[in-house]
Structure formats: C-alpha cells, structure tokens
Coordinates of C-alpha atoms in Angstrom, one line a residue:
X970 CA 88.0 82.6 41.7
X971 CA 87.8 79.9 44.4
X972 CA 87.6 77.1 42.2
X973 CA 89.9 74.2 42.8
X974 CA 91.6 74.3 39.5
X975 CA 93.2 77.7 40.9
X976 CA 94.4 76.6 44.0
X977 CA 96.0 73.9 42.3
X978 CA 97.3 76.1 39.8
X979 CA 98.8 79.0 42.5
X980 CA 100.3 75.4 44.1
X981 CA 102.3 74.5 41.0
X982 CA 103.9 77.9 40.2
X983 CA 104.7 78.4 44.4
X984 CA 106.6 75.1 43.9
X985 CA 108.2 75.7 41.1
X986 CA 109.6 79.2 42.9
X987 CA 110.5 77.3 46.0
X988 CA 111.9 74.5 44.4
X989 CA 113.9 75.7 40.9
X990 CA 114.3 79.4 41.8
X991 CA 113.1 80.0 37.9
X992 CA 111.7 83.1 39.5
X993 CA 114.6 85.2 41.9
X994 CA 112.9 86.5 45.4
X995 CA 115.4 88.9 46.4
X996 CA 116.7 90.3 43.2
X997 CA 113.6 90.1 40.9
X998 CA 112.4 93.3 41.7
X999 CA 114.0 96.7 40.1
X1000 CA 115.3 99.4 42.1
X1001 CA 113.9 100.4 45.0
X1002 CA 114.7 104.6 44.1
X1003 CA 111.3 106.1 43.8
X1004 CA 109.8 107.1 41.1
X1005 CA 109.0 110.7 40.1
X1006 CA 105.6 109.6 40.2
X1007 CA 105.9 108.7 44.3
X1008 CA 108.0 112.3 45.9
X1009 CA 107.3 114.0 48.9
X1010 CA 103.5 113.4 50.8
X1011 CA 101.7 116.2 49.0
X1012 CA 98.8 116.2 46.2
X1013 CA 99.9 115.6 43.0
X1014 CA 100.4 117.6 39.8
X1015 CA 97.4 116.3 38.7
X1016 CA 95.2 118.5 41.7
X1017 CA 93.7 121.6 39.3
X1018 CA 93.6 120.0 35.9
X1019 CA 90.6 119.0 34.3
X1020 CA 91.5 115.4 34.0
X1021 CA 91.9 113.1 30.4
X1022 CA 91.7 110.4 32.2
X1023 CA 88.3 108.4 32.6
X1024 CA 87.1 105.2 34.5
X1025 CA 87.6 102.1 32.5
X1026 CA 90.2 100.2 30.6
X1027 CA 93.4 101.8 29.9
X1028 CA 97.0 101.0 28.7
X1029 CA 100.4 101.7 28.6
X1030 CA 103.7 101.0 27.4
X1031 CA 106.3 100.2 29.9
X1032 CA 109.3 98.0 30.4
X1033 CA 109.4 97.8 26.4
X1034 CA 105.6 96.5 26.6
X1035 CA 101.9 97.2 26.6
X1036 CA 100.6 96.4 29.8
X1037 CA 96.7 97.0 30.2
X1038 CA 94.8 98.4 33.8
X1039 CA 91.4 99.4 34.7
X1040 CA 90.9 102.8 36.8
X1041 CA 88.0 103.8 38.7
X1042 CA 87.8 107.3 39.3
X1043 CA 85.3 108.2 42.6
X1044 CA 81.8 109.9 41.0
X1045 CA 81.4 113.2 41.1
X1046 CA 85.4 114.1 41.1
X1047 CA 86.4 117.1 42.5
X1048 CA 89.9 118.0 41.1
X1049 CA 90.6 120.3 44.0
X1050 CA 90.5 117.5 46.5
X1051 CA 93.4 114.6 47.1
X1052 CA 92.2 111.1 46.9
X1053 CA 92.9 108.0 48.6
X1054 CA 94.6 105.6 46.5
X1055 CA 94.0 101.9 46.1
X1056 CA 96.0 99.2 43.9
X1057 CA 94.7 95.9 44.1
X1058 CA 96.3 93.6 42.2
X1059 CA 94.6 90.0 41.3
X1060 CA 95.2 86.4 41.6
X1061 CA 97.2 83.7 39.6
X1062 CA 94.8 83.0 36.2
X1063 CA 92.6 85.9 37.7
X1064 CA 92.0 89.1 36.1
X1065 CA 92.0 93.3 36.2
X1066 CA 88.4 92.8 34.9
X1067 CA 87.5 90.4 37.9
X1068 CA 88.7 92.5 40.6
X1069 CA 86.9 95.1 39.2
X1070 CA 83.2 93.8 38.7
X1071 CA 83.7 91.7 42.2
X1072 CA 83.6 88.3 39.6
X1073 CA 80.9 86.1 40.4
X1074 CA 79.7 87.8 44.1
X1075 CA 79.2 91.4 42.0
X1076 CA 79.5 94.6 42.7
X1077 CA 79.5 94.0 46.6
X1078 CA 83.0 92.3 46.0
X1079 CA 84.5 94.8 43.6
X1080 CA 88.4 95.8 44.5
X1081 CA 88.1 93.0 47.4
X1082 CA 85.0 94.8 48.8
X1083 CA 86.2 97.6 49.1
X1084 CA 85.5 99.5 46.3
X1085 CA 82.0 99.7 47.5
X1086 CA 83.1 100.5 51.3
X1087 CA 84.9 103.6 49.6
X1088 CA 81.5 105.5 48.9
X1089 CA 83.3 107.4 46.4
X1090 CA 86.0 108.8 48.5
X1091 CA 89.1 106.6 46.9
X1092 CA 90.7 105.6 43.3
X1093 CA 91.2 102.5 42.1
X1094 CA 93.5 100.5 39.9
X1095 CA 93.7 97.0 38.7
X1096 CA 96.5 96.2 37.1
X1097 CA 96.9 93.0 34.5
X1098 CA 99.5 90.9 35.4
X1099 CA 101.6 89.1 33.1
X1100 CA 100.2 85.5 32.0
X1101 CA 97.6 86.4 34.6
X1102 CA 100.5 86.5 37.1
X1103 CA 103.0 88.8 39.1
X1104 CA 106.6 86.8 38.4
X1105 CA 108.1 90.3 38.0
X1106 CA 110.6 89.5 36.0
X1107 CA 113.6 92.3 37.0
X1108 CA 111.0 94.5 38.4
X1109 CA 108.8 94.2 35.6
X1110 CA 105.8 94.4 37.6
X1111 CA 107.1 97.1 39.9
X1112 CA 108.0 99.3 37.0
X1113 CA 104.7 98.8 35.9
X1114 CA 103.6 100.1 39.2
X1115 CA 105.2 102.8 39.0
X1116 CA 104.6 104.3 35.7
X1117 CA 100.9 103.6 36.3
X1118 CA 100.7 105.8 39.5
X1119 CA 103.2 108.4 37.6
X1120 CA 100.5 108.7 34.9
X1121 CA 97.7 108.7 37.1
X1122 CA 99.3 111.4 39.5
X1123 CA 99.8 113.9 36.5
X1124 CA 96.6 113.8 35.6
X1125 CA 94.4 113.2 38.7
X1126 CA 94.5 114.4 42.5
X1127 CA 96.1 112.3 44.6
X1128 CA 96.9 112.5 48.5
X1129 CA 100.6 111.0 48.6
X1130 CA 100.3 110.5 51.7
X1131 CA 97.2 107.6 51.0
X1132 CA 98.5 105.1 48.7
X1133 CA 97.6 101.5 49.6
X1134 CA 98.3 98.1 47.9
X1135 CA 96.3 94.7 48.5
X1136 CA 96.1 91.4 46.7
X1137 CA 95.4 87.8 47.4
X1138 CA 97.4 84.9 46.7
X1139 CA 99.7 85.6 43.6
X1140 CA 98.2 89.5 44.1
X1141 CA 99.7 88.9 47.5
X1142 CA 102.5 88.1 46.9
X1143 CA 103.0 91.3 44.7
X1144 CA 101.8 93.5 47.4
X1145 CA 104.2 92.0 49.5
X1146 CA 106.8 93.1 46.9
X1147 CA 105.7 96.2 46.6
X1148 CA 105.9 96.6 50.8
X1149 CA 109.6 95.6 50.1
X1150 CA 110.7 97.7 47.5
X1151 CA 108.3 100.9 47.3
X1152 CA 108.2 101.8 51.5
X1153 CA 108.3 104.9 51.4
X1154 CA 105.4 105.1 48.6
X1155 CA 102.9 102.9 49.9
X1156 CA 101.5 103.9 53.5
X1157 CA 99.8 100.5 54.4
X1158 CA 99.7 96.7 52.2
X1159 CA 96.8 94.0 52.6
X1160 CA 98.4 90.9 52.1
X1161 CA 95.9 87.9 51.6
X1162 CA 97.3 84.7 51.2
X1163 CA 100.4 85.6 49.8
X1164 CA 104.2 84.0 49.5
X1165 CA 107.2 85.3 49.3
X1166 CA 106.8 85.1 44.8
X1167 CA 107.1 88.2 43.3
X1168 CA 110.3 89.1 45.5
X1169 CA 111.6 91.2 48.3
X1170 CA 113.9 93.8 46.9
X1171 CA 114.8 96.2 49.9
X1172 CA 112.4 94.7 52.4
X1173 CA 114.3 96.5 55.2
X1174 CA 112.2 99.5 55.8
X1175 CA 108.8 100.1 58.0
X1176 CA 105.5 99.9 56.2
X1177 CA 101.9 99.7 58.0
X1178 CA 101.2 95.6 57.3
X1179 CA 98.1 93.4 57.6
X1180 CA 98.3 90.0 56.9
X1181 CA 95.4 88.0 56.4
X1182 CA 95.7 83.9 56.0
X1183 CA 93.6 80.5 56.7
X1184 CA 94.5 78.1 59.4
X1185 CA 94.9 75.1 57.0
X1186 CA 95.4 76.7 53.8
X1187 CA 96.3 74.0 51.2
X1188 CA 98.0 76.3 48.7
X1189 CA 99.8 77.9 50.4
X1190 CA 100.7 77.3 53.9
X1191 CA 100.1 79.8 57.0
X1192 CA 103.6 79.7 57.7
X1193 CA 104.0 81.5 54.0
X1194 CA 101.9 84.6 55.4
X1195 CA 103.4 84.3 58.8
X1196 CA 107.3 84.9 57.3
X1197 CA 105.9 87.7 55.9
X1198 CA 104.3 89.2 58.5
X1199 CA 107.4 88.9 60.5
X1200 CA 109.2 90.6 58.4
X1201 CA 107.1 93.5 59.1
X1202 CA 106.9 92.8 62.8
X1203 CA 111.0 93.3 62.9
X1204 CA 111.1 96.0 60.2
X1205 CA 108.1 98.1 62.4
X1206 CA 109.5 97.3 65.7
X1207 CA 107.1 95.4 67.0
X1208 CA 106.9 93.1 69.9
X1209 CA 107.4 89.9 68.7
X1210 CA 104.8 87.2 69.5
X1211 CA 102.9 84.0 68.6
X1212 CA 99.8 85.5 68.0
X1213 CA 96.6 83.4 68.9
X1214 CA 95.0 81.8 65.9
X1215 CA 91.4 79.8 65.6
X1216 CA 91.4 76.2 66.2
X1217 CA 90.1 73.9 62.8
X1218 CA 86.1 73.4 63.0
X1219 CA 85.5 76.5 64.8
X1220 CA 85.1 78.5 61.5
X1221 CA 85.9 82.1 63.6
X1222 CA 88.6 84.4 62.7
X1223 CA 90.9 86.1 65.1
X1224 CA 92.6 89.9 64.6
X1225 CA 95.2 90.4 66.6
X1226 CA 97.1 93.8 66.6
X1227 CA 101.1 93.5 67.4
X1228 CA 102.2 96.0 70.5
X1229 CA 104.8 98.0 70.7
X1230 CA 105.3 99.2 67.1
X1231 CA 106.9 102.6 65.3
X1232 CA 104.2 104.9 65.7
X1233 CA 102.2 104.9 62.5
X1234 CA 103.4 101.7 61.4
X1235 CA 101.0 98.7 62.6
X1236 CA 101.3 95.4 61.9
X1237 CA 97.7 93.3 62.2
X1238 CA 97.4 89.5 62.0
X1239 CA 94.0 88.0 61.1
X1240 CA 94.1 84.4 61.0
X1241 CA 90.7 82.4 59.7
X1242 CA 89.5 78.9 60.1
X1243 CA 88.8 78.3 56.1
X1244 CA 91.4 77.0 53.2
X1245 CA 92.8 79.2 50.2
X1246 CA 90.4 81.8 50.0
X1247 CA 90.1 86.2 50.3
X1248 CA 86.3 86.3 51.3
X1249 CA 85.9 83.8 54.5
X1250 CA 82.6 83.7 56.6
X1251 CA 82.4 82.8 60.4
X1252 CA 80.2 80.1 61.0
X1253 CA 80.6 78.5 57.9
X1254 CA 83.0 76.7 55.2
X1255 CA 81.6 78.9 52.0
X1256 CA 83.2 81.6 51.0
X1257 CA 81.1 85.3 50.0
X1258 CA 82.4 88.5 48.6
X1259 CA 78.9 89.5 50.1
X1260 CA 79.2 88.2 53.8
X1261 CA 82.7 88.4 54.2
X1262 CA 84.3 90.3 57.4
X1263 CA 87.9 90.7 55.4
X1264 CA 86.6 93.6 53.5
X1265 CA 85.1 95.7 56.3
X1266 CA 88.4 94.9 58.0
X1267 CA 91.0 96.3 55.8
X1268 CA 89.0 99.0 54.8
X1269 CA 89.4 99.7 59.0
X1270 CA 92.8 99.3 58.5
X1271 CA 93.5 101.9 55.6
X1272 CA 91.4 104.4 56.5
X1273 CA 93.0 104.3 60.5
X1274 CA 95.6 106.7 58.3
X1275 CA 95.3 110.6 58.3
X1276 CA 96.6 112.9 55.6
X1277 CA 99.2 114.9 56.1
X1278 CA 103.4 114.6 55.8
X1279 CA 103.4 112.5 59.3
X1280 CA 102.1 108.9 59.6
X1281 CA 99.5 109.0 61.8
X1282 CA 99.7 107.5 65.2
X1283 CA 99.4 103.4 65.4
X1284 CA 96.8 101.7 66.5
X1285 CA 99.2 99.7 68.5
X1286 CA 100.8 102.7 70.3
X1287 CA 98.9 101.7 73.6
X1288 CA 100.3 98.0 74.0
X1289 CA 97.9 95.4 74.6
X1290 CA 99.3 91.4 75.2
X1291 CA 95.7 90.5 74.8
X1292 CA 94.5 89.6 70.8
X1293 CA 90.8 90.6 70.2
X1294 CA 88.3 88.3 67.8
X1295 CA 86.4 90.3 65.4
X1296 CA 83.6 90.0 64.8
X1297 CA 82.1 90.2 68.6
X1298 CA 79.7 91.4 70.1
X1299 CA 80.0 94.7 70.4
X1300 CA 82.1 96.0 67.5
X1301 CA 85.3 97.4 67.6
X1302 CA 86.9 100.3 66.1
X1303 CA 90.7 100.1 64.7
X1304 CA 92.5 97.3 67.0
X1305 CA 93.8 99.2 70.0
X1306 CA 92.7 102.6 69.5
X1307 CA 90.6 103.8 72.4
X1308 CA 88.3 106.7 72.4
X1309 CA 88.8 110.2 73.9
X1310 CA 87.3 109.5 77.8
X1311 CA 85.7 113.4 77.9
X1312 CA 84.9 115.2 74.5
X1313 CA 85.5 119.1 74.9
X1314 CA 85.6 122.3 72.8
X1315 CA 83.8 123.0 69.4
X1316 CA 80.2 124.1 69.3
X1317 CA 78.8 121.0 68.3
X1318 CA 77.2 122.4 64.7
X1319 CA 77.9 119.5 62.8
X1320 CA 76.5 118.0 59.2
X1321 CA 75.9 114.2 59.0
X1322 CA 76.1 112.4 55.7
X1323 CA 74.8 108.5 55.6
X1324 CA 75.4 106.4 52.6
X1325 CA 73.8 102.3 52.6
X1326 CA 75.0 99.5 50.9
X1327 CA 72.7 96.1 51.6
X1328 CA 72.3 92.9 50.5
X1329 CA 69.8 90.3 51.6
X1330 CA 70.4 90.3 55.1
X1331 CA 73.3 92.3 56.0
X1332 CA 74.7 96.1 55.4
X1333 CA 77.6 98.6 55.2
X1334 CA 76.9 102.4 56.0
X1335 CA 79.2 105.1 55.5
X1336 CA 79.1 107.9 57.9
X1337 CA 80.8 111.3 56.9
X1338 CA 80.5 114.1 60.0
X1339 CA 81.6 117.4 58.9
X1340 CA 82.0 120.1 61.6
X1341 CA 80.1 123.0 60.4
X1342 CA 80.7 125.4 63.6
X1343 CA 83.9 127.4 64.6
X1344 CA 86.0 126.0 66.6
X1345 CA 87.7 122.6 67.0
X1346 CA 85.9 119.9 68.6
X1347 CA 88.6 117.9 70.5
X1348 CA 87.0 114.3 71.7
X1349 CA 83.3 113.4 69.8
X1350 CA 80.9 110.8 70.0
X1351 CA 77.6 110.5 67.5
X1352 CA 74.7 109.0 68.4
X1353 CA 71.8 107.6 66.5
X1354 CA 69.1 105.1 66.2
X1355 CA 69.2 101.9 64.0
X1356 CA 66.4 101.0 62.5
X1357 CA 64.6 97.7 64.8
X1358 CA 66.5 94.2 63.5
X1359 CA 69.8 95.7 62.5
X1360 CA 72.5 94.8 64.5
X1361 CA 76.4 96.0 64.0
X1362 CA 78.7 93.2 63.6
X1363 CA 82.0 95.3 62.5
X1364 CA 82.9 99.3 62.5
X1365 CA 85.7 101.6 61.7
X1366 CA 87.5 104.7 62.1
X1367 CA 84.9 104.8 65.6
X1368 CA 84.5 102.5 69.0
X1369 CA 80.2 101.5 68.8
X1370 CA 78.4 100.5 71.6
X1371 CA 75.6 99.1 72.1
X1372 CA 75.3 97.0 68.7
X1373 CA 71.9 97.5 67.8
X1374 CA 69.1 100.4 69.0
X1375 CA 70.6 103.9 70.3
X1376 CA 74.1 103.2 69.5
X1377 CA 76.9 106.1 70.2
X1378 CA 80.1 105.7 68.0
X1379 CA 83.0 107.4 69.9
X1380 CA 86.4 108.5 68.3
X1381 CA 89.5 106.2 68.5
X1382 CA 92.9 107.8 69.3
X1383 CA 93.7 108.9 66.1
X1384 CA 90.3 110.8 65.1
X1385 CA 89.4 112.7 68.0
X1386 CA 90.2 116.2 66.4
X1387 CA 88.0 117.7 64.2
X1388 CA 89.1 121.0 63.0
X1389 CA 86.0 123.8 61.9
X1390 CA 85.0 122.4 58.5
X1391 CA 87.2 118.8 58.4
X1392 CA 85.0 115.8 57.7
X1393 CA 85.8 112.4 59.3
X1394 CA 84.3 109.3 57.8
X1395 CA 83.4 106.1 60.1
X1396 CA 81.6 103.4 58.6
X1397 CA 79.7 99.9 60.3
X1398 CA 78.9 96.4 58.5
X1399 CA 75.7 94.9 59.6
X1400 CA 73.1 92.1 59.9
X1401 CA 69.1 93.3 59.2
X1402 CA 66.1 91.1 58.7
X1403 CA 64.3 93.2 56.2
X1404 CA 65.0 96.8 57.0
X1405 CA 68.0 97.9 55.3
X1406 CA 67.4 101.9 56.1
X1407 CA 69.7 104.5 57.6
X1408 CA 69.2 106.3 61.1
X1409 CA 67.2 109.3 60.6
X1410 CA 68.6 111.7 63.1
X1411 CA 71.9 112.1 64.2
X1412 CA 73.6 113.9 67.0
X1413 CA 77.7 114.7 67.7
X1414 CA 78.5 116.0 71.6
X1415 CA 74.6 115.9 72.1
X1416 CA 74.1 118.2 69.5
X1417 CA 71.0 117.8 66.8
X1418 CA 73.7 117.6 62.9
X1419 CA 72.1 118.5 60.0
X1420 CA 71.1 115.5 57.9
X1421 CA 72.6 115.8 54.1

C-alpha cells in the first residue's frame, strides 16, 4: 500500500480534481438529510434479534448498483449490547479486502490497527470504493454509506451514539466527506492524508476531527490536511492557531489538541516527519502497521467518547496553548484530559479484565475494569505491575505514570465515574524485550479486583 506507484497514482487523480473539476467538491455529495438508518442516539432495531448477518463479504444494491463491503462483527456477539461502530474506508487502487487483513503488515494492521486495539468491543466495515476509489459521483459513495449502516443497524446492535469514520489518502478524503455531510451521524472522523476529493456537501456543522498528515508529503501536500482541519477548527469553535509541527530529519511526530472547543467536539492535529504514508515510525523513515503510534492514537481518540444522547465532554475543555509530543516519556491519556486529583465513593470491589496483543518487541493491552460493588466510584486509579523490560510508550482512556514497573493509570476527565456494574476500558501500547505477559494483579482505589 505504500508503494510508489500509489502515491503517484493518488497524485494524478488529486490533480486532475484540482485542475479540471471533473469531480465537483461542494456539490458531489447527496443530501445531507439523514437517513432512517442514522435517527436519534439510541441502539438500533437491530438490539434483540438474532442476527442474519455474519462477518465477511457482503453486498448490496444501491444507487442503481451492486456495491460490495466486508463486516466484522466483534466474537462472541451479544445482541443485547450496543456496539461501537467503525467505517474505514481504503485508499486510491487499495481495497475492502486490504483494510481488512491489515495487507502486507497482517492482522496487527487490520482496519488501520485498530481492529485489533478493539478487543472485540467494536464493528467493522470496509466498504469498496468505486474503481478502487471514493469520486462520489452525486453522493454515490455517501448513499452507499448510508444504506450500508441502514442494513447493518436493522439487523445488528448498534450504539448511535458511537459511529466513527477513518481513511487515508483517497479513504481520507471520503471521511472528510462524510464529516461534511453526515454530522450529526458520525460522532468523530480520522482523516489521514486526505484532500478535499470526494466533496464537502454541508461542511458547516461540528464534528469531533483528528487530522493526521506528514511534514513533506509528496502527494498530497500538508496544506491539503491543514484546510481541512480548519474547517473543523471554525465549525467546533476552536481557538485558532498554528500548531507546532516536527522539523524534516527529526523523524518525531507532534499531537497537538486545539483549546477552546464546543464541548464534545475536539479537534486534534498530529503532524509527522515521513512522506505519504498512514503507519509512520519515530525514529525512522520506514513505515509499520506493527510499530506505528497512529493506531494507538486514534483508537485514544474514539474511544475518549461515552455513550449516551450527549457528546461527552472534550478533551480540550480545559485550554492548554502548549502542544504535547506523543510518544514521551511518560504516556499520556486523551490530549488535555486530566485525572480526578482525589478518588472518593464506591467500595472499591472491582473485576479486571486484561487482553495482549504483541509482536516482536512491542505490545497493546486492553484493560476493561468493571465495578462489581454498590455504589459509584467517583475518581479511580488502578495499579499494577508490568512484567521487567516492558515499558509504556502510549495509553488511552487513562493518565499512566511511571512507564514501566508499578505503574498507576488514573482516570481523565471524562471517565472518572463508574456507576455499580459499568465497565470502562483503558488500553497501553508498549516496548518489551522478550516478555510479552500481562500484570498479574490488579488493584482500583487500593483495592485487590478480581482477575477474569
């Protein structure tokens, strides 16, 4: 997927948008009306039924064609409980089928990385563009997005309120689109590399935004992703700025998280030392589904979101001038959130779930704490021991600190409650030389959890 014959590729049709219009970006897309699929933040018809649906290839007829998709459906699906929701859409000349087995880096890479993040706890889609593409030809490719989710939300359980859309490049660019037209469907885009190509029909209204974009890319310039992210900045009410981006040869990323934006609707900015690429890695000019920090990093960014019929409060509520680098030192949770400074109330009972992913030397682990005791815990923090030679380099949904022996992961302002029985999932990325295991003991307010 990062061959050069690509880039040039994604180069030619970009020019041919800019320079002959043959594709429309503002009145390409279809109506911005939602569909029946995309009503009111609640689960879907599709929560109760035993579901006809099953993971793997599917079709459908829309806009007078046959479009094809692939859906993943989490294991072990529980047809009581509302999903998360994740639409990734691919690249020019890429594929449904390559987003979905991760291409050439595997599994570790499938659905941009995050599919494996996800522990079973989200669906997936990959749509097929046409001619391996996203021109959306008078909402073509919106339509298709929306008779895809309408199909999938009759017959599976879906939390409305937990839709997300990423793609890179050309799969950018429709995400972008789909931020545009579809705002009050989507809670949050990932927008990788992307251009204004598939359109902007609406683009007026607040959506949670991360853009993600190299310094010097050479198919589609930074500026590209930095209109775009502007867009958002104004729509979100967000303080405008120049963010601080990496200088060339210093192969670092920055993140920076805008201030002063609509509660619930961040905008994040991660700008990368590296070309035309979705899977950069500090410290050098390769590129690895497997060693990449972009996954870890939107999958921070999506799951910063709570259900319910509210956006959740944004990161950037608290304003900070400052822009963070990520990776550091000592990892940190979603950009600006900080943790509770005194946790207080519940009884501390509490069940710990841990779930490892590894590769040669580094690691994701999924946390789930569930609150087994009566009352609400208001402010938490969970310690636990990492195994010797594993060091965090990257967390969500929690503030960690130190990176490597005892470590104590502390909530972040939007996950500090945790009502008698609610689970709340934090997760890490990690280096190792050798020993891949999971802590062994784990304990929330001091408390010994149960270990599932």
């Amino acid at each position: 997927m990062r061959q050069r014959s690509i880039f040039t590729a994604v180069a030619a049709a970009a020019l041919l948008v800019l320079s002959t219009g043959r594709m429309a970006l503002s009145d390409s897309l279809g109506a911005t009306t939602p569909s029946s699929a995309s009503a009111a933040a609640a689960a879907t018809s599709g929560c109760g039924k035993t579901p006809a649906l099953r993971s793997g290839s599917q079709t459908i007829t829309t806009s007078g064609k046959s479009r094809s998709w692939i859906l993943r459906i989490p294991d072990n699906y529980d047809n009581s409980r509302p999903y998360r929701l994740i639409i990734a859409y691919h690249w020019l000349n890429g594929t449904a089928q390559i987003v979905d087995s991760g291409g050439s880096d595997g599994s570790v890479w499938a659905y941009y990385g995050l599919k494996q993040l996800s522990n079973n706890s989200t669906i997936f889609i990959a749509p097929q563009g046409i001619n391996n593409g996203w021109g959306n030809s008078n909402g073509e490719d919106l339509t298709f997005t929306d008779d895809v989710l309408r199909l999938v939300e009759n017959d599976l359980c879906v939390d409305t309120t937990q839709r997300f859309a990423m793609g890179w490049s050309y799969g950018g660019a429709m995400s972008f689109a789909v931020a545009c037209a579809r705002p009050t469907i989507f809670r949050a885009v990932a927008v990788y590399s992307g251009a204004q190509l598939s359109g902007c029909n609406g683009g007026t209204q607040p959506v949670a935004y991360m853009g993600i974009h190299g310094i010097h890319d050479s198919v589609l310039n930074i500026s590209n992703g930095r209109q775009l992210r502007d867009r958002f900045v104004s729509n979100n009410g967000c303080t405008p700025m120049s963010p601080r981006e990496p200088s060339q040869g210093s192969l670092t990323h920055i993140i920076t998280a805008y201030s002063g934006c609509r509660a619930g609707y961040p905008v994040v900015w991660a700008a990368f030392d590296g070309d035309h690429t979705p899977s950069p890695n500090d410290g050098s000019t390769s590129t690895s589904g497997a060693r990449t920090w972009t996954s870890a990093e939107v999958w921070k960014f999506f799951t910063q979101f709570q259900s319910g019929p509210s956006p959740s409060p944004s990161p950037s509520a608290s304003p900070s001038s400052s822009p963070s680098a990520s990776p550091s030192a000592s990892p940190s949770a979603s950009p600006s959130a900080s943790p509770s400074p005194s946790p207080s109330g519940g009884s501390g009972a509490c069940r710990v779930s841990a779930t490892v992913n590894a590769w040669n030397n580094g690691l994701t682990e999924q946390i789930a704490i569930t609150n087994t005791g009566s009352s609400t815990v208001n402010g938490w923090s969970l310690t636990f021991t990492l195994p010797s030679g594993q060091t965090i380099t990257n967390g969500w949904n929690a503030a960690y600190s130190p990176s490597s022996g005892q470590v104590t992961a502390r909530n972040v302002g939007y996950n500090g409650t945790m009502a008698p029985g609610s689970t709340t999932e934090i997760g890490f990325q990690a280096t190792h030389t050798g020993n891949a295991a999971k802590p062994t003991a784990f304990a929330l307010n001091g408390n010994p959890c149960t270990v599932a």
